[in-house]
């Protein structure tokens, strides 16, 4: 049934909560029939918790899981990604039979409830290395058995990129070859930066995009937005394409219309 299925996201600080709130609101705007759950860690402020409760059905506190893999993370210049191991906690949500995990830096452009027709472990290719899946959107079945196996695997093998994506790709290592049904179309995890690496493909297929993922170091909430002109402001470091800017504007539209009033 649909009541034991949920969209799940994660926020380990109040900044990422802004992304979680926009994602949750975008799922509401497109009338999902599934529950909305956010995993938070102890440092989330009480004010933010009450705002989260107005968008999500369930706000669940978990403890931080750290990959403690600072060598690999330093190589990737993203030391903050260690906390993404906390994502593994989503397998403990055994009150649900099936879930769709979505990063807090994703945004749905339409109803995507059909994702629940997929099985564990379904995900879309990563634009940087397409034989790996991107762990920003995936279908899974909560299970303490799987959770413990993941922790055991993490302890024994670590993660080749120091974050959850390397670990999950090693754990679900037959994803690339075993079952094409577990390959979500790229349209369910369209990385906003991949848009301009293959412009003709974006021009041809992009109109059917279903989920945008603002992956990388600069997140939508790092941009400046003019509330009067409703435009995202660009500086030298944010030389995005037109389409990237229109996705950013969409994020900011939801944030300014539905989330900012709750935060004030
Ligand atoms: N995350 C978090 N706090 C952090 C870093 C990450 O809560 O400090 C969560 C959040 O849900 C985020 C996900 O982990 O979307 C993955 O991290 P991120 O999206 O920054 O990685 P990227 O997609 O850019 O590789
Ligand atoms: Mn992400």
CSV table of C-alpha atoms and ligand atoms in Angstrom, one decimal:
chain,number,residue,atom,x,y,z
A,1,UNK,CA,0.0,0.0,0.0
A,2,UNK,CA,1.1,3.6,-0.4
A,3,UNK,CA,1.0,4.4,3.4
A,4,UNK,CA,4.0,2.2,4.0
A,5,UNK,CA,6.1,4.0,1.4
A,6,UNK,CA,8.0,7.2,1.8
A,7,UNK,CA,10.3,9.8,0.2
A,8,UNK,CA,13.3,10.2,2.5
A,9,UNK,CA,15.9,13.0,2.7
A,10,UNK,CA,18.6,13.9,5.1
A,11,UNK,CA,19.9,17.2,6.6
A,12,UNK,CA,22.7,17.3,9.2
A,13,UNK,CA,22.7,21.0,9.7
A,14,UNK,CA,20.2,24.0,9.4
A,15,UNK,CA,21.8,25.0,6.0
A,16,UNK,CA,21.0,21.7,4.3
A,17,UNK,CA,17.5,21.9,5.9
A,18,UNK,CA,16.7,24.7,3.5
A,19,UNK,CA,17.3,22.2,0.6
A,20,UNK,CA,15.3,19.5,2.3
A,21,UNK,CA,12.4,22.0,2.8
A,22,UNK,CA,12.4,23.0,-0.9
A,23,UNK,CA,12.5,19.3,-2.0
A,24,UNK,CA,9.7,18.4,0.4
A,25,UNK,CA,7.6,21.4,-0.8
A,26,UNK,CA,8.2,20.4,-4.4
A,27,UNK,CA,7.0,16.9,-3.7
A,28,UNK,CA,3.8,18.4,-2.0
A,29,UNK,CA,3.3,20.8,-4.9
A,30,UNK,CA,3.2,17.8,-7.3
A,31,UNK,CA,0.7,16.0,-5.0
A,32,UNK,CA,2.7,12.9,-4.0
A,33,UNK,CA,0.6,10.2,-2.4
A,34,UNK,CA,3.6,9.0,-0.4
A,35,UNK,CA,4.8,10.0,3.1
A,36,UNK,CA,7.5,12.6,3.4
A,37,UNK,CA,10.3,11.8,5.9
A,38,UNK,CA,13.4,13.8,6.8
A,39,UNK,CA,16.3,12.4,8.8
A,40,UNK,CA,18.0,15.0,11.0
A,41,UNK,CA,20.9,15.0,13.4
A,42,UNK,CA,21.0,16.4,16.9
A,43,UNK,CA,22.5,19.8,15.9
A,44,UNK,CA,19.4,20.9,14.0
A,45,UNK,CA,17.8,23.9,15.8
A,46,UNK,CA,14.4,23.6,17.5
A,47,UNK,CA,13.1,26.4,15.3
A,48,UNK,CA,14.1,24.5,12.2
A,49,UNK,CA,12.6,21.3,13.5
A,50,UNK,CA,9.2,22.9,13.8
A,51,UNK,CA,9.4,24.3,10.3
A,52,UNK,CA,10.4,20.8,9.0
A,53,UNK,CA,7.3,19.3,10.8
A,54,UNK,CA,5.1,21.6,8.8
A,55,UNK,CA,6.4,20.2,5.4
A,56,UNK,CA,7.3,16.6,6.3
A,57,UNK,CA,5.0,13.9,7.8
A,58,UNK,CA,7.9,12.6,9.9
A,59,UNK,CA,11.0,14.3,11.3
A,60,UNK,CA,13.3,11.6,12.6
A,61,UNK,CA,16.5,12.2,14.6
A,62,UNK,CA,19.5,10.0,14.0
A,63,UNK,CA,23.1,10.2,15.1
A,64,UNK,CA,25.8,11.3,12.7
A,65,UNK,CA,27.7,8.5,10.9
A,66,UNK,CA,31.1,9.6,9.8
A,67,UNK,CA,33.2,7.8,7.2
A,68,UNK,CA,36.3,9.1,9.1
A,69,UNK,CA,37.9,8.7,5.7
A,70,UNK,CA,39.6,12.1,5.7
A,71,UNK,CA,42.4,11.0,3.3
A,72,UNK,CA,40.1,10.1,0.5
A,73,UNK,CA,37.8,13.1,1.1
A,74,UNK,CA,40.8,15.5,1.1
A,75,UNK,CA,41.7,14.1,-2.3
A,76,UNK,CA,38.2,15.1,-3.5
A,77,UNK,CA,38.5,18.6,-1.9
A,78,UNK,CA,35.2,17.9,-0.2
A,79,UNK,CA,36.0,17.2,3.5
A,80,UNK,CA,32.4,17.9,4.5
A,81,UNK,CA,31.1,14.8,2.6
A,82,UNK,CA,32.1,12.4,5.4
A,83,UNK,CA,28.8,13.1,7.1
A,84,UNK,CA,27.0,11.7,4.0
A,85,UNK,CA,27.6,8.2,5.6
A,86,UNK,CA,24.7,9.3,7.8
A,87,UNK,CA,22.6,8.5,4.7
A,88,UNK,CA,23.0,4.8,5.5
A,89,UNK,CA,20.6,5.3,8.4
A,90,UNK,CA,17.8,5.4,5.9
A,91,UNK,CA,17.9,1.6,5.9
A,92,UNK,CA,16.7,1.6,9.5
A,93,UNK,CA,13.3,3.1,8.6
A,94,UNK,CA,11.7,-0.3,8.8
A,95,UNK,CA,8.2,1.2,9.4
A,96,UNK,CA,8.3,1.5,5.6
A,97,UNK,CA,8.4,-1.4,3.1
A,98,UNK,CA,9.9,0.7,0.3
A,99,UNK,CA,11.4,4.2,0.1
A,100,UNK,CA,12.9,6.6,-2.4
A,101,UNK,CA,15.9,8.5,-1.0
A,102,UNK,CA,16.5,12.0,-2.4
A,103,UNK,CA,19.4,14.3,-1.6
A,104,UNK,CA,18.5,17.6,0.0
A,105,UNK,CA,19.9,19.3,-3.1
A,106,UNK,CA,17.3,17.8,-5.4
A,107,UNK,CA,14.0,19.2,-6.6
A,108,UNK,CA,11.1,17.4,-8.3
A,109,UNK,CA,9.6,19.0,-11.5
A,110,UNK,CA,6.6,16.7,-11.6
A,111,UNK,CA,5.0,13.8,-9.7
A,112,UNK,CA,7.5,11.0,-9.5
A,113,UNK,CA,5.5,8.5,-7.5
A,114,UNK,CA,6.1,5.9,-10.3
A,115,UNK,CA,9.6,5.5,-8.8
A,116,UNK,CA,7.9,3.2,-6.2
A,117,UNK,CA,7.3,0.7,-9.0
A,118,UNK,CA,11.0,0.0,-9.0
A,119,UNK,CA,12.9,-2.4,-6.8
A,120,UNK,CA,16.0,-2.0,-4.5
A,121,UNK,CA,18.5,-1.0,-5.6
A,122,UNK,CA,17.5,1.4,-8.4
A,123,UNK,CA,19.4,4.6,-9.2
A,124,UNK,CA,20.4,6.7,-12.2
A,125,UNK,CA,23.9,6.8,-13.8
A,126,UNK,CA,26.4,9.3,-12.4
A,127,UNK,CA,27.3,11.9,-15.1
A,128,UNK,CA,31.0,11.8,-14.1
A,129,UNK,CA,31.4,8.0,-14.3
A,130,UNK,CA,28.3,6.4,-15.9
A,131,UNK,CA,29.2,2.8,-14.8
A,132,UNK,CA,28.6,4.1,-11.3
A,133,UNK,CA,25.2,5.3,-10.1
A,134,UNK,CA,24.7,8.6,-8.5
A,135,UNK,CA,23.5,8.2,-4.9
A,136,UNK,CA,21.4,11.4,-4.9
A,137,UNK,CA,18.2,9.5,-5.9
A,138,UNK,CA,17.7,5.8,-5.2
A,139,UNK,CA,15.0,3.3,-4.5
A,140,UNK,CA,15.6,1.0,-1.5
A,141,UNK,CA,13.9,-1.3,1.0
A,142,UNK,CA,14.6,-0.5,4.7
A,143,UNK,CA,16.0,-3.5,6.4
A,144,UNK,CA,18.2,-3.8,9.5
A,145,UNK,CA,19.9,-6.7,7.9
A,146,UNK,CA,21.0,-4.6,4.9
A,147,UNK,CA,21.9,-1.7,7.3
A,148,UNK,CA,24.2,-3.9,9.3
A,149,UNK,CA,25.8,-5.4,6.2
A,150,UNK,CA,26.4,-1.9,4.9
A,151,UNK,CA,28.1,-0.8,8.2
A,152,UNK,CA,30.2,-4.0,8.2
A,153,UNK,CA,31.1,-3.4,4.5
A,154,UNK,CA,32.0,0.2,5.3
A,155,UNK,CA,34.3,-0.8,8.2
A,156,UNK,CA,36.0,-3.5,6.1
A,157,UNK,CA,36.4,-1.7,2.8
A,158,UNK,CA,35.8,2.0,3.5
A,159,UNK,CA,34.6,4.0,0.5
A,160,UNK,CA,36.7,4.7,-2.6
A,161,UNK,CA,35.5,8.3,-2.7
A,162,UNK,CA,35.2,8.7,1.1
A,163,UNK,CA,31.4,9.4,0.8
A,164,UNK,CA,28.2,7.3,0.6
A,165,UNK,CA,28.3,7.1,-3.2
A,166,UNK,CA,31.6,5.1,-3.3
A,167,UNK,CA,30.5,2.8,-0.6
A,168,UNK,CA,27.0,2.2,-2.1
A,169,UNK,CA,28.5,1.5,-5.5
A,170,UNK,CA,30.9,-1.0,-4.1
A,171,UNK,CA,28.1,-2.7,-2.1
A,172,UNK,CA,25.6,-2.8,-4.9
A,173,UNK,CA,28.4,-3.6,-7.3
A,174,UNK,CA,26.4,-5.5,-9.9
A,175,UNK,CA,24.2,-2.4,-10.6
A,176,UNK,CA,26.0,-1.6,-13.8
A,177,UNK,CA,25.5,-5.0,-15.4
A,178,UNK,CA,22.8,-7.1,-13.7
A,179,UNK,CA,19.4,-5.6,-14.3
A,180,UNK,CA,18.6,-2.7,-16.6
A,181,UNK,CA,15.3,-2.3,-14.7
A,182,UNK,CA,17.3,-0.9,-11.8
A,183,UNK,CA,18.8,1.8,-14.0
A,184,UNK,CA,16.6,4.9,-13.5
A,185,UNK,CA,16.5,7.2,-16.5
A,186,UNK,CA,18.9,10.1,-16.2
A,187,UNK,CA,15.8,12.3,-16.2
A,188,UNK,CA,15.2,11.2,-12.5
A,189,UNK,CA,18.5,12.6,-11.4
A,190,UNK,CA,19.5,15.3,-13.9
A,191,UNK,CA,22.7,16.9,-12.6
A,192,UNK,CA,22.4,20.6,-13.3
A,193,UNK,CA,26.0,20.8,-14.3
A,194,UNK,CA,25.7,18.0,-16.8
A,195,UNK,CA,23.3,20.1,-18.7
A,196,UNK,CA,26.0,22.0,-20.5
A,197,UNK,CA,28.4,19.1,-21.0
A,198,UNK,CA,26.0,17.7,-23.7
A,199,UNK,CA,23.9,20.6,-24.8
A,200,UNK,CA,22.2,18.9,-27.8
A,201,UNK,CA,21.1,16.0,-25.6
A,202,UNK,CA,19.7,18.4,-23.1
A,203,UNK,CA,17.9,20.3,-25.8
A,204,UNK,CA,16.4,17.1,-27.1
A,205,UNK,CA,15.5,15.3,-23.9
A,206,UNK,CA,15.6,18.0,-21.2
A,207,UNK,CA,12.0,19.0,-21.5
A,208,UNK,CA,11.1,15.7,-19.9
A,209,UNK,CA,13.4,16.2,-16.8
A,210,UNK,CA,11.7,15.0,-13.7
A,211,UNK,CA,14.3,15.6,-10.9
A,212,UNK,CA,17.0,18.2,-10.9
A,213,UNK,CA,20.1,17.6,-8.7
A,214,UNK,CA,22.3,20.6,-7.8
A,215,UNK,CA,25.3,18.4,-7.2
A,216,UNK,CA,28.7,19.9,-6.5
A,217,UNK,CA,30.1,22.4,-4.0
A,218,UNK,CA,27.8,25.4,-4.9
A,219,UNK,CA,24.2,24.8,-3.8
A,220,UNK,CA,21.2,26.8,-4.7
A,221,UNK,CA,21.2,28.4,-1.2
A,222,UNK,CA,24.7,29.7,-1.9
A,223,UNK,CA,23.5,32.0,-4.6
A,224,UNK,CA,22.0,35.4,-4.2
A,225,UNK,CA,18.5,36.0,-5.3
A,226,UNK,CA,16.7,39.3,-5.9
A,227,UNK,CA,13.2,38.9,-4.3
A,228,UNK,CA,11.9,41.9,-6.3
A,229,UNK,CA,13.1,40.9,-9.8
A,230,UNK,CA,12.9,37.2,-9.0
A,231,UNK,CA,16.3,36.6,-10.6
A,232,UNK,CA,19.2,34.6,-9.4
A,233,UNK,CA,22.3,36.8,-9.3
A,234,UNK,CA,25.5,35.5,-11.0
A,235,UNK,CA,29.0,36.3,-10.1
A,236,UNK,CA,32.3,35.3,-11.8
A,237,UNK,CA,32.3,31.8,-10.1
A,238,UNK,CA,28.8,31.0,-11.1
A,239,UNK,CA,28.9,31.1,-14.8
A,240,UNK,CA,26.1,28.7,-15.3
A,241,UNK,CA,24.2,28.0,-18.5
A,242,UNK,CA,20.7,29.5,-19.1
A,243,UNK,CA,19.1,26.2,-18.2
A,244,UNK,CA,21.1,25.9,-15.0
A,245,UNK,CA,19.9,29.3,-14.1
A,246,UNK,CA,16.3,28.5,-14.8
A,247,UNK,CA,16.5,25.5,-12.5
A,248,UNK,CA,18.1,27.7,-9.9
A,249,UNK,CA,15.3,30.2,-10.3
A,250,UNK,CA,12.7,27.5,-9.8
A,251,UNK,CA,14.4,26.4,-6.6
A,252,UNK,CA,14.4,30.0,-5.4
A,253,UNK,CA,10.8,30.5,-6.4
A,254,UNK,CA,9.7,27.7,-4.1
A,255,UNK,CA,12.1,28.8,-1.4
A,256,UNK,CA,10.9,32.4,-1.4
A,257,UNK,CA,7.2,31.7,-1.8
A,258,UNK,CA,6.7,28.7,0.5
A,259,UNK,CA,9.8,28.3,2.8
A,260,UNK,CA,11.0,31.8,3.7
A,261,UNK,CA,7.6,32.8,5.2
A,262,UNK,CA,7.9,29.7,7.5
A,263,UNK,CA,11.4,30.7,8.6
A,264,UNK,CA,10.5,34.2,9.5
B,1,LIG,N1,24.3,16.2,3.6
B,1,LIG,C1,24.0,16.9,4.8
B,1,LIG,N2,24.9,17.6,5.4
B,1,LIG,C2,26.2,17.8,4.9
B,1,LIG,C3,26.5,17.2,3.6
B,1,LIG,C4,25.5,16.4,3.0
B,1,LIG,O1,22.9,16.7,5.3
B,1,LIG,O2,27.0,18.6,5.4
B,1,LIG,C5,23.3,15.3,3.0
B,1,LIG,C6,22.3,16.1,2.2
B,1,LIG,O3,21.0,15.4,2.1
B,1,LIG,C7,23.0,16.1,0.8
B,1,LIG,C8,23.5,14.7,0.8
B,1,LIG,O4,23.9,14.4,2.1
B,1,LIG,O5,22.1,16.4,-0.3
B,1,LIG,C9,24.7,14.5,-0.2
B,1,LIG,O6,25.6,15.6,-0.1
B,1,LIG,P1,25.7,16.6,-1.3
B,1,LIG,O7,24.4,16.8,-1.9
B,1,LIG,O8,26.3,17.9,-0.7
B,1,LIG,O9,26.7,15.9,-2.3
B,1,LIG,P2,26.8,16.0,-3.9
B,1,LIG,O10,25.4,15.6,-4.4
B,1,LIG,O11,27.1,17.5,-4.2
B,1,LIG,O12,27.9,15.1,-4.3
B,2,LIG,MN1,23.5,16.0,-3.8
